[in-house]
Short mmCIF file of C-alpha atoms and ligand atoms in Angstrom, two decimals:
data_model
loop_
_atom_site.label_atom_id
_atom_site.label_comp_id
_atom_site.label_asym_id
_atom_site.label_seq_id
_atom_site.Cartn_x
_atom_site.Cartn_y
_atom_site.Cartn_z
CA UNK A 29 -45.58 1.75 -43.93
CA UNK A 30 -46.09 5.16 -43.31
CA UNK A 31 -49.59 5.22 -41.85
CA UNK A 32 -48.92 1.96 -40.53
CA UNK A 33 -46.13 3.48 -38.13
CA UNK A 34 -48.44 6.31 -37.44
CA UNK A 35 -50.15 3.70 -35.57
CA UNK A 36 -47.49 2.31 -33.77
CA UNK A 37 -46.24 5.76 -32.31
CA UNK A 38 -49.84 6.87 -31.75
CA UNK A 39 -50.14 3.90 -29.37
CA UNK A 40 -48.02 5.18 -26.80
CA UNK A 41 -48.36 8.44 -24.83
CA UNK A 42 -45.73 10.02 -26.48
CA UNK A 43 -45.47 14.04 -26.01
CA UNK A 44 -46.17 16.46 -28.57
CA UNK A 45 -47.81 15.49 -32.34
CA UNK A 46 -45.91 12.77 -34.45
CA UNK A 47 -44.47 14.45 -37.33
CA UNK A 48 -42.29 11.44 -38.49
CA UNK A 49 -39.66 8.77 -38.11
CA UNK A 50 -36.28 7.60 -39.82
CA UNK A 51 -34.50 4.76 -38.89
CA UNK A 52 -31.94 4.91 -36.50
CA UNK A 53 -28.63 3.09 -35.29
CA UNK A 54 -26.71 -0.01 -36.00
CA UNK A 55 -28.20 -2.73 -33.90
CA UNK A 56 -27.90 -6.28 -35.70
CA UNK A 57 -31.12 -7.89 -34.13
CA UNK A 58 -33.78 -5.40 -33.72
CA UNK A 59 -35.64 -2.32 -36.11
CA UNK A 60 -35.16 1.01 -34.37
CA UNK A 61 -36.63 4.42 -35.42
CA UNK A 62 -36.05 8.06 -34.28
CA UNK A 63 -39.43 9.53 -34.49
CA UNK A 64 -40.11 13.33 -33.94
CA UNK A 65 -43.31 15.21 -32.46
CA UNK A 66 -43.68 18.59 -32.14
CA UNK A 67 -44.52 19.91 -28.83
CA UNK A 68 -45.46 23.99 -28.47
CA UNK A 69 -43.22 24.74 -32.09
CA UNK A 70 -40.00 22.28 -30.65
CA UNK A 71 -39.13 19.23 -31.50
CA UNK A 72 -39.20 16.34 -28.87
CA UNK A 73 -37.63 12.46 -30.03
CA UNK A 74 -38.44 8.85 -28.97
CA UNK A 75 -36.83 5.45 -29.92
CA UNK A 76 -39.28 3.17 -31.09
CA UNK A 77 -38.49 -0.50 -31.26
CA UNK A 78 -39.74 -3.23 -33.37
CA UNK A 79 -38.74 -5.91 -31.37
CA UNK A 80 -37.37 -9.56 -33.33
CA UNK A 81 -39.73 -11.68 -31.72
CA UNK A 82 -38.08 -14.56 -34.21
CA UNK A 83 -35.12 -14.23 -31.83
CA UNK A 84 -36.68 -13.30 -28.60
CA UNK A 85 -39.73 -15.61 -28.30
CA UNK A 86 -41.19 -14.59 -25.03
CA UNK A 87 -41.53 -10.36 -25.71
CA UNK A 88 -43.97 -10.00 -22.23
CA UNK A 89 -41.32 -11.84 -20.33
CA UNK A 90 -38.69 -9.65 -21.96
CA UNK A 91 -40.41 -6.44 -21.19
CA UNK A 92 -40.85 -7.57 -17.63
CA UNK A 93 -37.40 -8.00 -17.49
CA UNK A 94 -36.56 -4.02 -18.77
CA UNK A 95 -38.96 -2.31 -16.92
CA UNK A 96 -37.75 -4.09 -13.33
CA UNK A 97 -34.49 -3.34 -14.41
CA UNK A 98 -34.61 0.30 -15.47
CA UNK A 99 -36.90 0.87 -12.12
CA UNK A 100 -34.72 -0.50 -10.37
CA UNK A 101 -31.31 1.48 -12.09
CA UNK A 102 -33.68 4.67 -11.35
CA UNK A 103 -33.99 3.96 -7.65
CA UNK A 104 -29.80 3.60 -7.27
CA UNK A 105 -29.44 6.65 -8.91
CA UNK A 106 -31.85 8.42 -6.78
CA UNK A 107 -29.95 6.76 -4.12
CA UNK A 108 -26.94 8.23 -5.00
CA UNK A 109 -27.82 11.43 -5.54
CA UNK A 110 -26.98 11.42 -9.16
CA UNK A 111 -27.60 14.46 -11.72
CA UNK A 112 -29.55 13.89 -15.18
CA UNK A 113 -30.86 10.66 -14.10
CA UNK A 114 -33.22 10.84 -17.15
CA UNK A 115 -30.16 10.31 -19.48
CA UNK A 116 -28.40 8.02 -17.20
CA UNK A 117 -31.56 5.44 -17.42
CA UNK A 118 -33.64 4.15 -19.88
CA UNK A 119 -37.02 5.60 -19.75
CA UNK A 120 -39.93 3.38 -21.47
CA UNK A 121 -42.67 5.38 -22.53
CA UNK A 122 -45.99 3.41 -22.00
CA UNK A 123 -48.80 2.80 -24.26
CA UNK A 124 -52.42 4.47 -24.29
CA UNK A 125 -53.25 1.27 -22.23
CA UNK A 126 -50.78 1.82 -19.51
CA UNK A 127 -48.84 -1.41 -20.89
CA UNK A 128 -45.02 -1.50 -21.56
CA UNK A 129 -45.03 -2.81 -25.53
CA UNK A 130 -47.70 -2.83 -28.18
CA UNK A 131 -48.79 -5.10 -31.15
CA UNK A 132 -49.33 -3.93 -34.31
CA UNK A 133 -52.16 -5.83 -36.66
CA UNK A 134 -48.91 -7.78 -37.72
CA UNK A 135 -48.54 -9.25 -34.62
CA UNK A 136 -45.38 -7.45 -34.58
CA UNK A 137 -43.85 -6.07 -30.51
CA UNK A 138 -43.08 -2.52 -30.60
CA UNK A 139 -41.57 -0.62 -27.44
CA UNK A 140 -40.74 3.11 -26.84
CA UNK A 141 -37.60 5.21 -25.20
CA UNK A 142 -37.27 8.55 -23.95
CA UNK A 143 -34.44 9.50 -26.97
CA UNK A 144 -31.29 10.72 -24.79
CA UNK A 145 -30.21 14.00 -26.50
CA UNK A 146 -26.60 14.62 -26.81
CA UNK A 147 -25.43 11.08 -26.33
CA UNK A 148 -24.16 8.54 -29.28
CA UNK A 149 -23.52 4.44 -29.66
CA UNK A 150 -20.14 4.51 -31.11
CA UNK A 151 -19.74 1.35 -33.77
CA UNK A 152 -15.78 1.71 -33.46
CA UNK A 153 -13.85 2.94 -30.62
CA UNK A 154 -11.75 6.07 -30.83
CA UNK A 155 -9.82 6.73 -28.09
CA UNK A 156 -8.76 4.79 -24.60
CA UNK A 157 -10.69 7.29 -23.03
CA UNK A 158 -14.21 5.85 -24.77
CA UNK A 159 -12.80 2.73 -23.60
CA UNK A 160 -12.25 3.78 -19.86
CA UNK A 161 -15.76 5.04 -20.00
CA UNK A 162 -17.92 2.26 -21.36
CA UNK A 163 -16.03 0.11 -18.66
CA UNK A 164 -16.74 2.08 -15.68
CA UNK A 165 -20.31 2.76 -17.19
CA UNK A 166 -20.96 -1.31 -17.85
CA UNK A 167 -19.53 -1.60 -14.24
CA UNK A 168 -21.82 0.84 -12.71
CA UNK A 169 -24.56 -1.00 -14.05
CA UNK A 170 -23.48 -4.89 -12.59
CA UNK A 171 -23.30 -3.03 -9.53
CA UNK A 172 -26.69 -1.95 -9.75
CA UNK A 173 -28.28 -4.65 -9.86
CA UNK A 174 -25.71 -6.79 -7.83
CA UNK A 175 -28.97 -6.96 -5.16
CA UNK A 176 -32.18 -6.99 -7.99
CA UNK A 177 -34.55 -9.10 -6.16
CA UNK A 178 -35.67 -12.31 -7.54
CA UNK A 179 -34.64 -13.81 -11.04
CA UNK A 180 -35.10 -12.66 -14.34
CA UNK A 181 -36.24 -14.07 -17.23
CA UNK A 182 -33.57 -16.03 -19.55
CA UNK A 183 -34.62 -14.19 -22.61
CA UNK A 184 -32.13 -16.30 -24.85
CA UNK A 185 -31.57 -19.65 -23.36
CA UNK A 186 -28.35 -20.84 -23.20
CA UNK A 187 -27.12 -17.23 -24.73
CA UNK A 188 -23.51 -17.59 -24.12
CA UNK A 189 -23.60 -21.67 -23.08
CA UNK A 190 -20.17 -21.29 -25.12
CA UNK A 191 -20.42 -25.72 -25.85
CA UNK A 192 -23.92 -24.99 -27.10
CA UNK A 193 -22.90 -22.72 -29.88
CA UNK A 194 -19.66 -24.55 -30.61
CA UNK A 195 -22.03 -28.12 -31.30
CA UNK A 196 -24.49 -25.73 -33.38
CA UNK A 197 -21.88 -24.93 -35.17
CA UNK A 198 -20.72 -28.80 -35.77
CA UNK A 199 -24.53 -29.35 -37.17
CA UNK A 200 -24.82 -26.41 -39.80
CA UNK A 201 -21.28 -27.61 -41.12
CA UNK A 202 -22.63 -31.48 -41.09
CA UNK A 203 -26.20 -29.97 -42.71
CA UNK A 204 -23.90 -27.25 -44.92
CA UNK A 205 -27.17 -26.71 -46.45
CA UNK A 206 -25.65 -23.90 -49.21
CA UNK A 207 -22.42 -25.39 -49.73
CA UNK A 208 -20.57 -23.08 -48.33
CA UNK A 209 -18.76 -24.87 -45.93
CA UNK A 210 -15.85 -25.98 -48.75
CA UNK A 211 -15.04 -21.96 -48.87
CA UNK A 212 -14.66 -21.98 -44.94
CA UNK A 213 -12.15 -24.41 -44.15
CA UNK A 214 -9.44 -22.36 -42.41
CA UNK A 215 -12.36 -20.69 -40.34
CA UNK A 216 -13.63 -24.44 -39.57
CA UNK A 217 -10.34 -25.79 -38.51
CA UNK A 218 -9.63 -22.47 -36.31
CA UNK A 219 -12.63 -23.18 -34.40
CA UNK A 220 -12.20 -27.12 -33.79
CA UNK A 221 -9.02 -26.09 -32.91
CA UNK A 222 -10.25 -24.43 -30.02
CA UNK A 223 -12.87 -26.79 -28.65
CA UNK A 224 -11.06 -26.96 -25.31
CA UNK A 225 -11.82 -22.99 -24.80
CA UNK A 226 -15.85 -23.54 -24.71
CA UNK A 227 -16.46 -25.12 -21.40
CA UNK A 228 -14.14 -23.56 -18.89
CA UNK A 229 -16.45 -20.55 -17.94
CA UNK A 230 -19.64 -22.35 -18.23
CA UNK A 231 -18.25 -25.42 -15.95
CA UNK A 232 -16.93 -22.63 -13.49
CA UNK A 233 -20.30 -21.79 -13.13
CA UNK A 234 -22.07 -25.05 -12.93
CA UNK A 235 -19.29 -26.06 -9.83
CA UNK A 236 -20.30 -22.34 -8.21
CA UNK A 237 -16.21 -20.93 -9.05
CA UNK A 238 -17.57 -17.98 -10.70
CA UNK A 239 -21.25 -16.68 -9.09
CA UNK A 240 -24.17 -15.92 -11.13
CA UNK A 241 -24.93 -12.63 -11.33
CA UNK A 242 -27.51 -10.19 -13.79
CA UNK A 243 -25.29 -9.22 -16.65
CA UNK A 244 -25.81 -7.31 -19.85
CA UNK A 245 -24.61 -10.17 -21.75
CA UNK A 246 -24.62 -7.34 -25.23
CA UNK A 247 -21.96 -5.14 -23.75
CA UNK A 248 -20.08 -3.50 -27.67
CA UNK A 249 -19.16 -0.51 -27.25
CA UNK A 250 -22.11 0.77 -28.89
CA UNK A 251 -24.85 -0.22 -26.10
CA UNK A 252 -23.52 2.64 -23.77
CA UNK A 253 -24.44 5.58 -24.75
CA UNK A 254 -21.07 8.19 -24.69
CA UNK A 255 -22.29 12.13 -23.83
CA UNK A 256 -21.37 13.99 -26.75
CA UNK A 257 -19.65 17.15 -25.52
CA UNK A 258 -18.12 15.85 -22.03
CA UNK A 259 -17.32 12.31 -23.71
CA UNK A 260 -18.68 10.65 -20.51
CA UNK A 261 -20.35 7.14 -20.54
CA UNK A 262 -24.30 8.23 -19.82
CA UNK A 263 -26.55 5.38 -20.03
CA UNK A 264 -25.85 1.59 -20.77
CA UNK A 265 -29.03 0.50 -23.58
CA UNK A 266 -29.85 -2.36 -24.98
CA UNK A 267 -31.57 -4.37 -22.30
CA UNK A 268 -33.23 -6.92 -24.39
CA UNK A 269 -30.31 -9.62 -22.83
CA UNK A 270 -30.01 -8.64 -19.15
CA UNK A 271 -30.60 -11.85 -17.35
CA UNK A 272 -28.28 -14.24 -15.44
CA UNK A 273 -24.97 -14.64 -16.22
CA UNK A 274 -21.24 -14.13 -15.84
CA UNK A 275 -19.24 -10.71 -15.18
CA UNK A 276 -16.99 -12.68 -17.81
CA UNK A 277 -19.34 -12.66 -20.55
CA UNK A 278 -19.55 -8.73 -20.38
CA UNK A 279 -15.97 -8.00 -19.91
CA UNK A 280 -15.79 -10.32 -22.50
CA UNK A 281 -17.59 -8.75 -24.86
CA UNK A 282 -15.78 -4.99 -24.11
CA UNK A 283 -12.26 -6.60 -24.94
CA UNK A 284 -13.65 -8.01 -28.32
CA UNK A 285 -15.38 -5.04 -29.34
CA UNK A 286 -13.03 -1.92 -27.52
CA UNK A 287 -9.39 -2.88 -27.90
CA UNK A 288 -9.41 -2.81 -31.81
CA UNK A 289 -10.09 0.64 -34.13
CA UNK A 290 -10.90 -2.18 -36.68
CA UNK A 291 -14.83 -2.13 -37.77
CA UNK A 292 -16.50 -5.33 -36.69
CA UNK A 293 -16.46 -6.27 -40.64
CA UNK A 294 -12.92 -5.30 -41.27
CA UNK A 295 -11.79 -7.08 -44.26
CA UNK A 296 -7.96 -5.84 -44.02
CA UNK A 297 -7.03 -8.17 -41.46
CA UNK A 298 -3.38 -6.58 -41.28
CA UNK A 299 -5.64 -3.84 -39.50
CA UNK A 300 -6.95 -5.98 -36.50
CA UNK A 301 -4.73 -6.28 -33.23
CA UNK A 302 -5.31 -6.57 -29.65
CA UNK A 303 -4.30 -2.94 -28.65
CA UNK A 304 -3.10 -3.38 -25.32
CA UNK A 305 -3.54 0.29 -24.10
CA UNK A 306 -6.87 -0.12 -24.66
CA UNK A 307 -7.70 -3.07 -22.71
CA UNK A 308 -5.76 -1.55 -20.09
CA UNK A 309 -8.29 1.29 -20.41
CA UNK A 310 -10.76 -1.00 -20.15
CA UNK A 311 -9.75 -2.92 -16.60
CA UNK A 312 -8.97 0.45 -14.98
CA UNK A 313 -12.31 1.72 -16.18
CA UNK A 314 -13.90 -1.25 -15.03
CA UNK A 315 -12.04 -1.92 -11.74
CA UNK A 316 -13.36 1.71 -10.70
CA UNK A 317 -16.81 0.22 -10.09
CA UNK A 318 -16.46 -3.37 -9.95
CA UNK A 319 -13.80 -4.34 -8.20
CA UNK A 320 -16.07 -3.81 -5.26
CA UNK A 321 -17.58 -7.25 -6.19
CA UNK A 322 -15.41 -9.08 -8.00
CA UNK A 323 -14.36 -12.89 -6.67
CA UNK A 324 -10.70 -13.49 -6.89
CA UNK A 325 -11.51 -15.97 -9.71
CA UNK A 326 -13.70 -13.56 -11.03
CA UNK A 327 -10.57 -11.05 -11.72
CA UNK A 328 -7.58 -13.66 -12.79
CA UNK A 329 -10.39 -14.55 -15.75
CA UNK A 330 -10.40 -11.30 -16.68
CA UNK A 331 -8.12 -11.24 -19.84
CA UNK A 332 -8.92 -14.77 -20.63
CA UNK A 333 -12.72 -14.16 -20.60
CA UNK A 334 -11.70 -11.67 -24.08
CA UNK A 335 -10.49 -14.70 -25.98
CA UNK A 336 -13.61 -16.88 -25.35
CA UNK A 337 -16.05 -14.77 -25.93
CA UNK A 338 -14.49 -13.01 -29.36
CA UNK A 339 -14.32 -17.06 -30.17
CA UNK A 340 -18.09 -17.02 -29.41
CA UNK A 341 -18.82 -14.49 -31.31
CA UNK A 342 -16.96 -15.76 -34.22
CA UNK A 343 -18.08 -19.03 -33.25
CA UNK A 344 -22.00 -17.42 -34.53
CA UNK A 345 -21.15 -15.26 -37.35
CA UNK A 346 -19.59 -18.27 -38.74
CA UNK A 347 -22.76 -20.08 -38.05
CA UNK A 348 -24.87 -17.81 -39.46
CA UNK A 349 -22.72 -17.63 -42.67
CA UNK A 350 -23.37 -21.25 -43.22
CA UNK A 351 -27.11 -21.09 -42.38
CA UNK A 352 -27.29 -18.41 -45.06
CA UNK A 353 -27.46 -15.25 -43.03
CA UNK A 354 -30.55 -15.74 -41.25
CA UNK A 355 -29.65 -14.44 -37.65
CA UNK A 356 -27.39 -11.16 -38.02
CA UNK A 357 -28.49 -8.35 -40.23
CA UNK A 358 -26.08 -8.11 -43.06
CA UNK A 359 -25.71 -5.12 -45.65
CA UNK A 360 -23.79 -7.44 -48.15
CA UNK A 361 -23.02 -10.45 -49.28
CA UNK A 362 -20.12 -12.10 -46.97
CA UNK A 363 -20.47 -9.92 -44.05
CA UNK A 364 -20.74 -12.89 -41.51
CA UNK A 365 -17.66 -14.27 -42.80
CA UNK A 366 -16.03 -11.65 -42.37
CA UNK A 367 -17.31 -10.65 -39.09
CA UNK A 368 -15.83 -14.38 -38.53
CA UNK A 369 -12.54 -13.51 -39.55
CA UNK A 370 -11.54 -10.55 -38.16
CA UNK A 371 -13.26 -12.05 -34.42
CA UNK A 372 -10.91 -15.22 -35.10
CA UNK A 373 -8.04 -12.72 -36.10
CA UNK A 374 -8.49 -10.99 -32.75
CA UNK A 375 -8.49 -14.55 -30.51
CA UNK A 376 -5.04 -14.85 -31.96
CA UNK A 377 -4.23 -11.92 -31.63
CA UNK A 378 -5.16 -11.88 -27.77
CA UNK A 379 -3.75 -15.12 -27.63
CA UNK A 380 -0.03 -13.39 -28.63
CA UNK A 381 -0.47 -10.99 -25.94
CA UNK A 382 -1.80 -12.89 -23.13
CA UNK A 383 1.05 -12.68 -21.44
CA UNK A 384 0.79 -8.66 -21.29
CA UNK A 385 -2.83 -8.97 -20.47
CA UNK A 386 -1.88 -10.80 -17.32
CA UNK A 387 1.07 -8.14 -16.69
CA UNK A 388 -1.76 -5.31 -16.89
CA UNK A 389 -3.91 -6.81 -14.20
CA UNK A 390 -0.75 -6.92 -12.27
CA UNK A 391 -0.49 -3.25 -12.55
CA UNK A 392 -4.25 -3.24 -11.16
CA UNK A 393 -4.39 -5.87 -8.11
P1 ADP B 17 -30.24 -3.43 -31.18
O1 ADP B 17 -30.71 -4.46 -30.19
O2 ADP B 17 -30.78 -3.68 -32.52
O3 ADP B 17 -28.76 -3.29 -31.14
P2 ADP B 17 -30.41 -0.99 -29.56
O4 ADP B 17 -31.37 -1.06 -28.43
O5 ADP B 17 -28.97 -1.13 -29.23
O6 ADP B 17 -30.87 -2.04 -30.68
O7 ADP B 17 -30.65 0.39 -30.31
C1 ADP B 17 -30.05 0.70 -31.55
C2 ADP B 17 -29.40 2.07 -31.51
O8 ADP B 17 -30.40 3.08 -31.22
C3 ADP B 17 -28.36 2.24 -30.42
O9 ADP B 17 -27.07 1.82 -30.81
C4 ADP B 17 -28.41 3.73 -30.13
O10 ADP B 17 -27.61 4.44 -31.05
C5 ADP B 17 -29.86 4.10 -30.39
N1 ADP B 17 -30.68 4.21 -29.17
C6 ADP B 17 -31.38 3.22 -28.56
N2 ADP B 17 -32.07 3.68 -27.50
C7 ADP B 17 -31.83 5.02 -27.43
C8 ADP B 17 -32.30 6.09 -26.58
N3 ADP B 17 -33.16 5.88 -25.59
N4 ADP B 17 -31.84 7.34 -26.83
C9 ADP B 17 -30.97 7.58 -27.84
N5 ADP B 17 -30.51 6.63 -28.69
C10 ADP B 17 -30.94 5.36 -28.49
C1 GN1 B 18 -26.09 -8.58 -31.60
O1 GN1 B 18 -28.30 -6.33 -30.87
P1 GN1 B 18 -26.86 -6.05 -31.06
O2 GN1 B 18 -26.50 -5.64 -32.44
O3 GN1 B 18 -26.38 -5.09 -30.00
C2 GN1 B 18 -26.25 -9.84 -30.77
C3 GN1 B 18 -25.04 -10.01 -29.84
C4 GN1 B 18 -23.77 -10.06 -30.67
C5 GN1 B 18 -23.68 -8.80 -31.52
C6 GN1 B 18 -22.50 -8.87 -32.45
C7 GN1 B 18 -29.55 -10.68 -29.16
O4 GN1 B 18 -26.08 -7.45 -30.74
O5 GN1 B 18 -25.16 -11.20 -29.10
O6 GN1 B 18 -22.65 -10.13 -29.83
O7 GN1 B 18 -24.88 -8.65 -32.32
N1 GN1 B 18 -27.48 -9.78 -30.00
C8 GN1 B 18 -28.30 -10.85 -29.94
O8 GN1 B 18 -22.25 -7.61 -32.97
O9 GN1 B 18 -28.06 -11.93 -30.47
MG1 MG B 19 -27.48 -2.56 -29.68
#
């Protein structure tokens, strides 16, 4: 491994000699290092990416896809006038060839990042005020590329077709191929019990209700990157997903993954709640640099758009669980369940408080 990754971080025109790598973050899909070079006796960092080319079958397509959307981030922030716009964007690094991604003798896709110093993915939120932040920061970046000219690739098909997952979900508990299903059978009724939820967004959007847009469509907390000594969001990541979509599928995604100091995995499910101040962190975070754009429809399915896609989410851990954990990394045995549970803990839990979701965007219109 070792002189094979010499090779990989060789292949791009990194600064400075490589000295080594570890790996580095939390991500569920992809392998991501930290390597270091030494440039003039300091050190200088990159990200380097092996990219899960199981998952995301067309990589070219996919890197197309970053570097017109980081360009394009770039040029807004020029725009603007905006200071540090090298932490505020991704930066690829390109290869010895002048191309975006390399392949290994593997046939493994490797891409590399400028590493933003000072700046951290936070797994579980701490305060409202990381909240506020990854809001406005995920906002920013809709904006940006409210005008990105022509369409990008679909780099997951049907990513968050909500009916699509639910009848995936139907097959692996017909095929229960490791008999797990019998240990499931509160998580299995939950999610039948829900079936109505799946198609309101997605038939929004095929009747033209809610506009397609470019979304993240990957928006946990930890894909913005929060400045470490001014707690400020920096630079959304995580780009491998940005493709057209709904606004509702990254609010979403913030409400599942901000409003609860409970670990994705939390087993405790006395733990996992809905906090309320935090989602209200999140819409007035979010409203600061959306609300610009925002349809009327868009807006009233704010709070809703939390409970479907937490369901989602559950909707694939659960999946997963009964295909035998071959999508989502897991660190131990039962993870995906219980990444199920505490998801399908939180839809209840947002279902209790719906009504003081609504009474927060009240606050906000
Ligand atoms: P995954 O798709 O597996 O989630 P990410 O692209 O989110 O992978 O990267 C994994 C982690 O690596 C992030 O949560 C973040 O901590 C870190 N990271 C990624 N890119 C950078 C970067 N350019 N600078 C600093 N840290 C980064
Ligand atoms: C994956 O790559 P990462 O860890 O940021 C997944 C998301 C899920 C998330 C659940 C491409 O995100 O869709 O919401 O795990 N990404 C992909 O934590 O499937
Ligand atoms: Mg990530």
């Amino acid at each position: 491994m070792k002189n094979q990754f010499k090779d990989v971080a060789t292949a791009f025109q990194c600064e400075g000699i490589y000295q080594g790598e570890a790996p580095y973050g939390s991500g569920h899909i992809n392998d991501t290092f930290r390597a270091v070079c030494e440039l003039d006796g300091r050190e200088v960092h990159y990200i380097h990416q092996r990219i899960n080319h199981n998952i995301f079958k067309n990589v070219p397509g996919l890197m197309e896809n970053i570097g017109q959307v980081t360009r394009h981030q770039r040029k807004k922030f020029e725009e603007a006038g905006a200071g540090e716009i090298d932490r505020r964007v991704l930066t690829l690094v390109p290869t010895k060839n002048g191309k975006d991604y390399y392949v290994d003798a593997a046939g493994d896709f490797w891409r590399t990042y400028v590493f933003i110093e000072d700046a951290v993915g936070i797994d579980v939120v701490e305060s409202t005020e990381q909240a506020y932040e990854a809001a406005k920061a995920f906002g920013e970046f809709q904006c940006q590329l409210a005008d990105l000219p022509g369409r990008l690739h679909e780099t997951i098909p049907d990513f968050h077709h909500t009916r699509s997952r639910f009848n995936v979900l139907k097959a692996a508990i017909a095929a229960d191929i490791h008999g797990r299903a019998v240990d499931v059978k509160a998580e299995i009724e939950f999610a039948m019990q829900r079936e109505a939820m799946v198609d309101v967004v997605i038939d929004l959007m095929a009747s033209r209700e809610i506009p397609e847009r470019v979304t993240h469509n990957d928006t946990k907390l930890n894909n913005v990157l929060i400045d470490t000594s001014t707690g400020k969001g920096m630079c959304v990541i995580d780009l491998d997903t940005v493709m057209p979509g709904s606004v509702l599928y990254d609010f979403g995604d913030m409400i599942r993954t901000t409003t609860t100091r409970a670990p994705e995995d939390e087993r405790d499910l006395s733990k996992v709640e809905m906090d309320i101040d935090y989602f209200e962190a999140l819409v007035q975070g979010y409203l600061e640099t959306a609300s610009g754009f925002l349809t009327p429809k868009e807006r009233e399915l704010l709070p809703f758009s939390g409970r479907l896609i937490t369901f989602e989410i559950g909707l694939r851990f659960l999946t997963d669980y009964l295909q035998g954990d071959v999508y989502f990394k897991t660190h131990r045995a039962g993870q995906n369940i219980d990444r199920c549970r505490k998801q399908f803990k939180m839809v209840e839990s947002m279902e209790r408080q719906m009504d003081a979701m609504l009474r927060v965007m009240e606050k906000y219109k």
